[in-house]
Coordinates of C-alpha atoms and ligand atoms in Angstrom, one line a residue:
M42 CA -14.1 27.3 -33.9
T43 CA -15.5 26.1 -30.6
K44 CA -13.1 24.1 -28.5
V45 CA -14.4 21.6 -26.1
I46 CA -12.3 20.0 -23.3
T47 CA -13.0 16.9 -21.2
Y48 CA -11.2 14.7 -18.8
G49 CA -11.2 11.1 -17.5
T50 CA -9.4 8.0 -16.6
F51 CA -10.9 6.0 -19.4
D52 CA -9.9 2.6 -17.9
L53 CA -11.1 -0.5 -19.7
F54 CA -12.6 1.7 -22.3
H55 CA -16.3 1.1 -22.6
E56 CA -19.5 2.3 -24.3
G57 CA -20.0 5.1 -21.6
H58 CA -16.7 6.6 -22.5
Y59 CA -17.4 6.4 -26.2
R60 CA -20.7 8.1 -25.8
L61 CA -19.4 10.7 -23.7
L62 CA -16.6 11.5 -26.2
Q63 CA -19.0 11.6 -29.0
R64 CA -21.4 13.9 -27.2
A65 CA -18.5 16.1 -26.1
K66 CA -17.3 16.3 -29.7
A67 CA -20.9 17.3 -30.9
L68 CA -20.8 20.3 -28.7
G69 CA -18.0 22.0 -30.8
D70 CA -15.6 21.6 -33.5
Y71 CA -12.4 20.5 -31.8
L72 CA -12.2 18.1 -28.9
I73 CA -9.3 18.1 -26.4
V74 CA -9.4 15.0 -24.0
G75 CA -7.2 15.0 -20.8
V76 CA -6.3 11.5 -19.6
T77 CA -5.2 11.1 -16.0
T78 CA -1.8 9.6 -15.1
E79 CA -1.4 6.7 -12.8
K80 CA 0.2 8.8 -10.2
Y81 CA -2.6 11.4 -10.2
D82 CA -5.3 8.5 -10.0
M83 CA -3.5 7.1 -7.0
E84 CA -3.3 10.5 -5.3
R85 CA -7.0 10.9 -5.6
G86 CA -7.6 7.4 -4.3
K87 CA -8.4 5.6 -7.4
L88 CA -6.2 2.7 -6.7
N89 CA -7.3 0.0 -9.1
V90 CA -6.8 1.4 -12.6
V91 CA -6.0 -1.6 -14.8
D92 CA -4.9 -0.1 -18.1
S93 CA -1.6 1.7 -18.4
L94 CA -1.6 5.4 -19.4
M95 CA -0.4 4.5 -23.0
T96 CA -3.4 2.1 -23.4
R97 CA -5.9 4.6 -22.0
I98 CA -4.7 7.1 -24.5
E99 CA -4.6 4.7 -27.3
N100 CA -8.1 3.8 -26.6
V101 CA -9.3 7.4 -26.4
R102 CA -7.5 8.0 -29.8
K103 CA -9.1 5.1 -31.4
A104 CA -12.6 6.2 -30.5
G105 CA -11.9 8.7 -33.2
F106 CA -13.5 11.9 -31.5
A107 CA -10.3 13.5 -29.8
D108 CA -8.5 16.1 -31.9
E109 CA -5.9 16.5 -29.2
I110 CA -5.0 14.3 -26.2
I111 CA -3.4 15.8 -23.2
I112 CA -2.4 14.4 -19.8
E113 CA -3.8 15.3 -16.5
E114 CA -1.2 14.9 -13.8
A115 CA -2.5 17.0 -10.9
S116 CA -5.5 18.4 -9.4
G117 CA -6.1 22.1 -10.1
Q118 CA -4.7 21.7 -13.7
K119 CA -8.0 22.1 -15.4
V120 CA -8.4 25.8 -15.2
G121 CA -5.0 26.3 -16.4
D122 CA -5.5 24.0 -19.4
I123 CA -8.8 25.8 -20.3
Q124 CA -6.8 29.1 -20.5
K125 CA -3.9 27.5 -22.3
Y126 CA -5.9 25.6 -24.9
H127 CA -8.6 28.5 -25.1
A128 CA -11.4 26.0 -24.5
D129 CA -14.9 27.4 -24.8
I130 CA -16.6 24.4 -23.3
F131 CA -15.8 22.1 -20.3
A132 CA -17.7 18.9 -20.7
I133 CA -17.9 16.1 -18.2
G134 CA -20.3 13.3 -17.3
S135 CA -23.4 13.9 -15.1
D136 CA -21.9 12.0 -12.4
W137 CA -20.1 15.2 -11.6
V138 CA -23.0 17.5 -11.6
G139 CA -22.3 20.6 -9.6
Q140 CA -18.6 19.7 -8.9
F141 CA -17.1 21.7 -11.7
D142 CA -19.5 24.7 -11.5
Y143 CA -16.5 26.9 -10.5
I144 CA -15.1 26.5 -13.9
S145 CA -17.9 28.5 -15.3
D146 CA -15.8 31.7 -14.5
Y147 CA -13.4 30.5 -17.4
C148 CA -15.6 28.8 -20.0
K149 CA -19.0 27.2 -20.3
V150 CA -19.6 24.1 -18.2
V151 CA -21.7 21.2 -19.7
Y152 CA -22.7 18.1 -17.8
I153 CA -23.2 15.4 -20.4
E154 CA -25.8 12.6 -19.5
R155 CA -24.0 9.6 -18.3
T156 CA -24.6 6.3 -19.9
K157 CA -26.5 4.0 -17.5
N158 CA -25.3 0.7 -16.2
I159 CA -21.7 0.7 -17.2
S160 CA -18.5 2.0 -15.6
S161 CA -14.9 1.1 -15.3
T162 CA -15.4 0.1 -11.8
M163 CA -18.1 -2.4 -12.8
L164 CA -15.9 -3.8 -15.5
R165 CA -13.0 -4.1 -13.1
E166 CA -15.1 -6.0 -10.6
Q167 CA -16.4 -8.4 -13.3
N168 CA -13.0 -9.0 -14.8
R169 CA -11.4 -9.6 -11.5
Q170 CA -13.4 -12.3 -9.9
L171 CA -14.3 -10.9 -6.5
Q172 CA -11.8 -12.2 -3.9
K173 CA -13.6 -13.3 -0.8
I174 CA -11.3 -12.8 2.1
G175 CA -11.5 -14.2 5.6
I176 CA -9.8 -12.8 8.6
I177 CA -8.0 -14.8 11.3
G178 CA -7.7 -12.8 14.5
S179 CA -9.9 -10.1 15.7
G180 CA -7.6 -7.5 17.3
R181 CA -6.8 -3.9 16.6
I182 CA -5.2 -4.5 13.2
A183 CA -8.1 -6.5 11.9
E184 CA -10.4 -3.7 13.0
R185 CA -8.6 -1.4 10.6
F186 CA -8.5 -3.8 7.7
I187 CA -12.2 -3.8 7.1
P188 CA -12.9 -0.2 6.4
E189 CA -9.6 -0.1 4.4
S190 CA -10.6 -3.1 2.3
K191 CA -13.9 -1.4 1.3
L192 CA -11.9 1.2 -0.5
V193 CA -10.4 -1.3 -2.8
S194 CA -12.7 -2.8 -5.6
G195 CA -12.6 -6.5 -6.1
I196 CA -12.3 -7.7 -2.5
S197 CA -15.0 -8.4 0.1
V198 CA -14.5 -9.6 3.6
Q199 CA -16.5 -12.6 4.0
G200 CA -16.0 -13.7 7.7
I201 CA -13.8 -13.9 10.7
Y202 CA -12.2 -16.8 12.6
N203 CA -10.9 -16.7 16.0
P204 CA -10.6 -19.8 18.3
N205 CA -12.0 -17.3 20.9
R206 CA -15.6 -17.6 19.8
E207 CA -16.8 -14.7 22.0
S208 CA -14.3 -12.4 20.4
A209 CA -15.1 -13.6 16.9
E210 CA -18.7 -13.1 17.4
R211 CA -18.3 -9.5 18.8
F212 CA -16.3 -8.7 15.7
A213 CA -18.6 -10.4 13.2
G214 CA -21.5 -8.5 14.8
K215 CA -19.9 -5.1 14.5
W216 CA -18.9 -5.5 10.9
E217 CA -21.8 -7.7 9.8
I218 CA -19.6 -10.5 8.5
D219 CA -19.8 -14.3 9.1
T220 CA -18.3 -16.3 12.0
Y221 CA -17.5 -20.0 12.0
A222 CA -17.7 -22.7 14.4
G223 CA -14.7 -24.4 13.1
I224 CA -11.8 -23.5 10.8
E225 CA -12.7 -26.0 8.1
E226 CA -16.0 -24.2 7.4
F227 CA -14.1 -20.9 7.4
Y228 CA -11.7 -22.1 4.7
E229 CA -14.7 -23.5 2.7
D230 CA -16.1 -20.0 2.6
V231 CA -13.2 -17.8 1.5
D232 CA -10.7 -17.5 -1.5
S233 CA -8.0 -15.8 0.5
V234 CA -7.0 -15.1 4.1
Y235 CA -5.7 -12.2 6.1
I236 CA -3.9 -13.2 9.2
A237 CA -3.9 -10.7 11.9
S238 CA -3.5 -13.1 14.9
P239 CA -0.5 -13.0 17.5
H240 CA 2.9 -13.3 15.8
Q241 CA 3.7 -17.0 17.0
T242 CA 0.5 -18.2 15.5
H243 CA 1.3 -17.0 12.0
Y244 CA 3.4 -20.0 10.8
S245 CA 0.6 -22.7 11.4
Y246 CA -2.2 -20.4 10.0
I247 CA -0.2 -19.7 6.9
K248 CA 0.6 -23.3 6.4
E249 CA -2.9 -24.4 6.9
A250 CA -4.4 -21.7 4.7
L251 CA -1.9 -22.5 1.9
E252 CA -2.7 -26.2 2.2
H253 CA -6.3 -25.5 1.7
G254 CA -5.4 -23.5 -1.5
K255 CA -5.9 -20.0 -0.2
H256 CA -3.8 -16.9 -1.0
V257 CA -2.4 -15.4 2.3
L258 CA -1.9 -11.8 3.3
C259 CA -0.1 -12.0 6.7
E260 CA 0.7 -9.2 9.1
K261 CA 4.2 -8.5 9.9
P262 CA 6.4 -10.1 11.1
M263 CA 5.2 -12.9 8.9
V264 CA 7.0 -15.6 10.9
L265 CA 9.9 -15.7 13.4
K266 CA 12.1 -18.3 11.8
K267 CA 14.0 -18.0 8.6
R268 CA 13.5 -21.7 7.8
Q269 CA 9.7 -21.3 8.1
A270 CA 9.6 -18.3 5.9
E271 CA 11.6 -20.2 3.2
E272 CA 9.4 -23.2 3.6
L273 CA 6.1 -21.2 3.3
F274 CA 7.2 -19.1 0.3
S275 CA 8.4 -22.1 -1.6
Y276 CA 5.2 -24.0 -0.9
A277 CA 3.1 -21.0 -2.1
K278 CA 5.4 -20.7 -5.2
E279 CA 4.9 -24.5 -6.0
H280 CA 1.1 -24.3 -5.7
G281 CA 0.7 -21.0 -7.6
L282 CA -0.5 -19.2 -4.5
V283 CA 0.4 -15.6 -3.3
L284 CA 2.0 -15.4 0.2
F285 CA 2.4 -11.6 1.1
E286 CA 3.7 -9.9 4.0
G287 CA 1.7 -7.1 5.1
L288 CA 4.2 -4.4 6.0
K289 CA 2.1 -1.5 4.9
T290 CA 5.1 1.0 4.7
A291 CA 6.4 -1.0 1.7
Y292 CA 3.3 -0.3 -0.3
C293 CA 2.5 3.2 0.4
P294 CA 3.2 5.7 -2.4
G295 CA 5.4 8.2 -0.3
F296 CA 7.8 5.5 0.8
E297 CA 8.1 4.1 -2.7
K298 CA 9.0 7.7 -3.9
L299 CA 11.4 8.1 -1.1
M300 CA 13.2 4.8 -2.0
G301 CA 13.3 5.8 -5.6
M302 CA 14.9 9.1 -4.7
A303 CA 17.5 7.3 -2.6
C304 CA 18.3 4.9 -5.5
S305 CA 18.4 7.6 -8.1
G306 CA 21.9 9.0 -7.4
M307 CA 20.6 12.3 -6.2
I308 CA 22.3 11.8 -2.8
G309 CA 25.2 9.8 -4.5
N310 CA 25.9 6.4 -3.1
V311 CA 23.9 5.4 0.0
R312 CA 26.4 4.7 2.9
Y313 CA 24.4 5.2 6.2
I314 CA 20.8 4.4 7.3
D315 CA 19.4 5.2 10.5
A316 CA 15.7 4.3 11.0
C317 CA 13.9 4.9 14.3
F318 CA 10.3 4.0 15.3
T319 CA 9.2 4.5 19.0
K320 CA 5.8 4.2 20.3
L321 CA 4.9 4.5 24.0
E322 CA 2.3 1.7 24.9
D323 CA 0.1 1.0 27.8
E324 CA 1.7 -1.7 30.0
N325 CA -1.3 -4.1 29.5
V326 CA -1.1 -4.3 25.8
R327 CA -0.1 -7.6 24.2
E328 CA 3.3 -6.3 23.0
L329 CA 4.4 -5.7 26.5
T330 CA 2.7 -8.7 28.2
D331 CA 3.8 -11.5 25.9
K332 CA 7.1 -12.3 27.4
I333 CA 8.3 -14.6 24.7
Y334 CA 7.1 -12.9 21.4
G335 CA 6.4 -9.4 22.6
G336 CA 8.8 -6.4 22.9
S337 CA 9.8 -3.5 20.7
F338 CA 11.8 -5.2 18.1
T339 CA 9.3 -8.0 17.0
E340 CA 6.6 -5.3 17.1
L341 CA 8.4 -2.4 15.2
G342 CA 11.6 -3.9 13.8
S343 CA 10.1 -4.7 10.4
Y344 CA 9.4 -1.0 9.7
C345 CA 13.0 0.1 10.6
L346 CA 14.6 -3.0 8.7
L347 CA 12.7 -2.3 5.5
P348 CA 14.6 0.7 4.2
I349 CA 17.8 -0.9 5.3
I350 CA 17.2 -4.1 3.5
K351 CA 15.7 -2.3 0.5
L352 CA 18.8 -0.1 0.0
F353 CA 21.6 -2.3 1.2
G354 CA 20.4 -5.7 0.3
T355 CA 20.0 -8.8 2.3
D356 CA 23.6 -9.7 2.9
Y357 CA 24.8 -8.0 5.8
N358 CA 28.3 -8.7 7.3
E359 CA 27.6 -8.0 11.0
L360 CA 24.6 -7.8 13.2
R361 CA 24.4 -6.6 16.7
F362 CA 21.5 -5.9 19.2
D363 CA 21.7 -3.6 22.2
T364 CA 18.7 -3.7 24.2
I365 CA 17.1 -2.1 27.4
C366 CA 14.5 -4.5 28.9
N367 CA 11.9 -4.3 31.5
E368 CA 11.7 -6.4 34.6
D369 CA 10.1 -9.2 32.8
G370 CA 13.1 -9.3 30.4
L371 CA 11.1 -7.9 27.5
D372 CA 13.0 -5.3 25.4
I373 CA 11.4 -2.0 25.6
F374 CA 14.2 -0.4 23.5
T375 CA 16.2 -2.1 20.9
K376 CA 19.1 -0.7 18.8
T377 CA 20.2 -3.0 15.9
S378 CA 23.4 -2.3 14.2
L379 CA 24.2 -3.8 10.9
T380 CA 27.2 -3.5 8.6
F381 CA 27.0 -4.2 4.8
P382 CA 29.8 -4.4 2.3
K383 CA 28.9 -0.8 1.1
G384 CA 27.4 0.9 4.2
I385 CA 26.2 0.7 7.8
A386 CA 22.9 1.1 9.3
T387 CA 21.0 1.3 12.7
A388 CA 17.3 0.2 13.3
T389 CA 16.0 1.6 16.6
C390 CA 12.8 0.6 18.1
G391 CA 11.1 1.5 21.4
L392 CA 7.9 0.6 23.2
G393 CA 8.9 2.0 26.6
V394 CA 11.6 4.6 25.6
K395 CA 10.6 7.6 23.5
S396 CA 13.1 8.9 20.9
E397 CA 12.9 11.0 17.7
G398 CA 11.2 8.7 15.1
R399 CA 13.2 9.5 12.1
L400 CA 14.5 8.0 8.8
L401 CA 17.9 9.3 7.7
I402 CA 19.5 8.1 4.6
A403 CA 23.0 9.5 4.1
G404 CA 24.9 9.4 0.9
T405 CA 28.1 10.7 -0.8
K406 CA 26.3 13.7 -2.1
G407 CA 23.6 14.6 0.4
Y408 CA 21.0 13.0 2.8
I409 CA 17.3 12.3 2.9
V410 CA 15.4 12.9 6.1
A411 CA 11.8 12.0 6.8
E412 CA 10.4 12.7 10.2
A413 CA 8.0 10.6 12.2
P414 CA 5.7 9.0 11.2
W415 CA 8.0 8.3 8.2
W416 CA 6.5 4.7 8.2
K417 CA 3.4 6.3 6.7
T418 CA 5.5 8.6 4.5
T419 CA 3.9 11.8 3.4
Y420 CA 6.9 14.2 3.4
F421 CA 10.7 14.1 3.1
E422 CA 13.5 16.4 2.4
I423 CA 16.8 16.0 0.5
H424 CA 19.7 18.0 1.9
Y425 CA 23.0 18.8 0.4
E426 CA 26.4 20.2 1.4
D427 CA 25.1 23.6 0.4
S428 CA 22.7 24.0 3.3
S429 CA 20.6 26.6 1.4
R430 CA 19.4 24.1 -1.1
V431 CA 16.7 21.7 0.3
D432 CA 14.5 19.8 -1.9
K433 CA 11.0 19.0 -0.5
Y434 CA 8.8 16.1 -1.5
S435 CA 5.3 15.2 -0.4
E436 CA 2.9 12.5 -1.2
R437 CA -0.5 11.4 0.1
F438 CA -1.1 8.6 2.6
L439 CA -4.8 7.9 2.7
G440 CA -6.5 6.5 5.8
D441 CA -4.6 3.8 7.6
G442 CA -2.6 3.0 4.6
L443 CA -3.7 -0.6 4.4
R444 CA -5.6 -0.1 1.2
Y445 CA -2.2 0.1 -0.7
E446 CA -1.1 -3.4 0.5
I447 CA -4.6 -4.8 -0.2
R448 CA -4.4 -3.4 -3.7
D449 CA -1.1 -4.9 -4.3
F450 CA -2.0 -8.2 -2.9
L451 CA -5.0 -8.3 -5.3
N452 CA -2.8 -7.4 -8.2
L453 CA -0.5 -10.2 -7.4
I454 CA -3.4 -12.6 -7.3
S455 CA -4.8 -11.3 -10.6
G456 CA -1.4 -11.7 -12.2
N457 CA -0.7 -8.0 -12.5
D458 CA 2.3 -8.3 -10.3
K459 CA 3.8 -5.0 -11.1
S460 CA 4.3 -4.4 -7.3
D461 CA 6.3 -7.4 -6.1
F462 CA 9.5 -5.3 -6.1
K463 CA 8.2 -3.4 -3.1
L464 CA 8.7 -6.2 -0.7
T465 CA 10.3 -9.3 -2.3
R466 CA 10.3 -12.7 -0.8
G467 CA 14.1 -12.5 -0.3
M468 CA 13.5 -9.2 1.7
S469 CA 10.8 -10.8 3.8
I470 CA 13.1 -13.9 4.5
A471 CA 16.0 -11.6 5.4
M472 CA 13.9 -9.6 7.8
V473 CA 12.6 -12.8 9.5
G474 CA 16.1 -14.1 9.7
I475 CA 17.2 -11.0 11.6
M476 CA 14.0 -11.4 14.0
E477 CA 15.1 -14.9 14.6
K478 CA 18.6 -13.9 15.5
F479 CA 17.2 -11.3 17.8
L480 CA 15.0 -13.6 19.7
E481 CA 17.8 -16.2 20.0
S482 CA 20.0 -13.4 21.4
Q483 CA 17.3 -12.7 24.0
N484 CA 17.2 -16.4 25.1
R485 CA 13.4 -16.1 25.3
G486 CA 12.8 -19.9 25.3
L487 CA 11.2 -20.1 21.9
V488 CA 9.4 -23.3 20.9
Ligands
LIG39 N1 -18.9 8.4 -18.2 C1 -20.2 8.3 -18.9 N2 -20.8 7.2 -18.8 C2 -20.5 6.1 -18.1 C3 -19.1 6.1 -17.5 C4 -18.5 7.3 -17.6 O1 -20.6 9.4 -19.4 N3 -21.2 5.2 -17.9 C5 -18.1 9.6 -18.4 C6 -17.7 10.2 -17.0 O2 -18.8 11.0 -16.5 C7 -16.5 11.0 -17.5 C8 -15.8 10.1 -18.5 O3 -16.8 9.2 -19.0 O4 -16.9 12.2 -18.0 C9 -14.5 9.4 -18.0 O5 -15.0 8.7 -16.8 P1 -14.1 7.8 -16.0 O6 -14.0 8.2 -14.7 O7 -12.9 7.5 -16.8 O8 -15.1 6.4 -16.2 P2 -15.9 5.7 -15.1 O9 -16.5 4.5 -15.8 O10 -17.0 6.4 -14.5 O11 -14.8 5.2 -14.2 P3 -14.8 4.7 -12.7 O12 -15.8 3.7 -12.5 O13 -13.5 4.3 -12.4 O14 -15.1 5.9 -11.8

């Protein structure tokens, strides 16, 4: 008996998949099909898979060629499978020519001609009406958004708006996108908006964009007044629009895993969280020159508050800020202490004082520790009373990580809102509330 093995995601099962399986089966007597898990697809950068693993398996089964279906959950699994299942032939579509030649040491490798003009990517783009997104603001973060957005299918950056025309033109020229004389033309041209302008302008841009019927992805901190966050979220909800805070840590797979572990009981009940993020900046950056809205807490506080709010909830008992300020009265180092009914937390941020950037989550049975840059989580450890036992976890974090939030933003727009637990409206509102209290405590003369 000749055993053939093949692998794929088989998302939105299509004719190309059917023919591939048919041809693979025809190469032998018994066909084994490996279907990739969501986690594995995420790890290899395939972020937009629509069908669940169960649906994809079911579709492969229904095609009627597979004698056995297995799960592919890690890279490097194929050779082991070939040996385990005694496969004689490894078959894969011709889009992979050359890439699996190393397998010929274990079995015959056959590249099957790929069916033309069809792919899951194509179907995903057809199904999901292409979101034309416009960017407001042309600073450093907007620069990172464009290359990251190109890695997520279903979205295309249409243009840029910045009241500073010169800056907008420079940006538009560099990225070959449109620029607009007025904001009305900008809104006419886009389906959704990414707001990457200075913090204090967020509220009016979000409001205006929502009033023009646009979905909004806004950089953190979304706004600086709790009342404003509540108003904007309820407006968005009433009008069926997505308002999404772009706090990238919340959407990255490593952080999600870390939060999952913290909630799993592995370290018992969480009782203390210490989150620290410091970044030494040049004196001339906006964060250190904007005397009202700049400073370490408005810039970095959201990252440190995120694990605290996620694990302890939004109802704290006490909140206290201790700051070190520069001669302009701007905080260059802020330690925020919070107490909750079931635990205590500190969030420490610095732009002018360097400290060890670490996330520590202490529980009744052990603790989790992730070193800097934990806000782009790739690695963390779990320690216990028995110091010889240390569990180690790692996860990929691709590029600048914005691709994860862009993917989740798109999923929310298309109604596949599996990810809205990652940063709920309530959490965003609570974080804004803390920002507001901080700014009040600093007497910055807010308007
Ligand atoms: N395949 C094929 N013809 C197509 C599309 C896919 O023969 N038109 C083959 C692939 O080469 C692979 C298998 O089907 O051997 C499963 O591929 P998968 O990656 O799941 O499908 P794609 O449509 O290529 O998916 P994507 O667009 O997400 O890469």
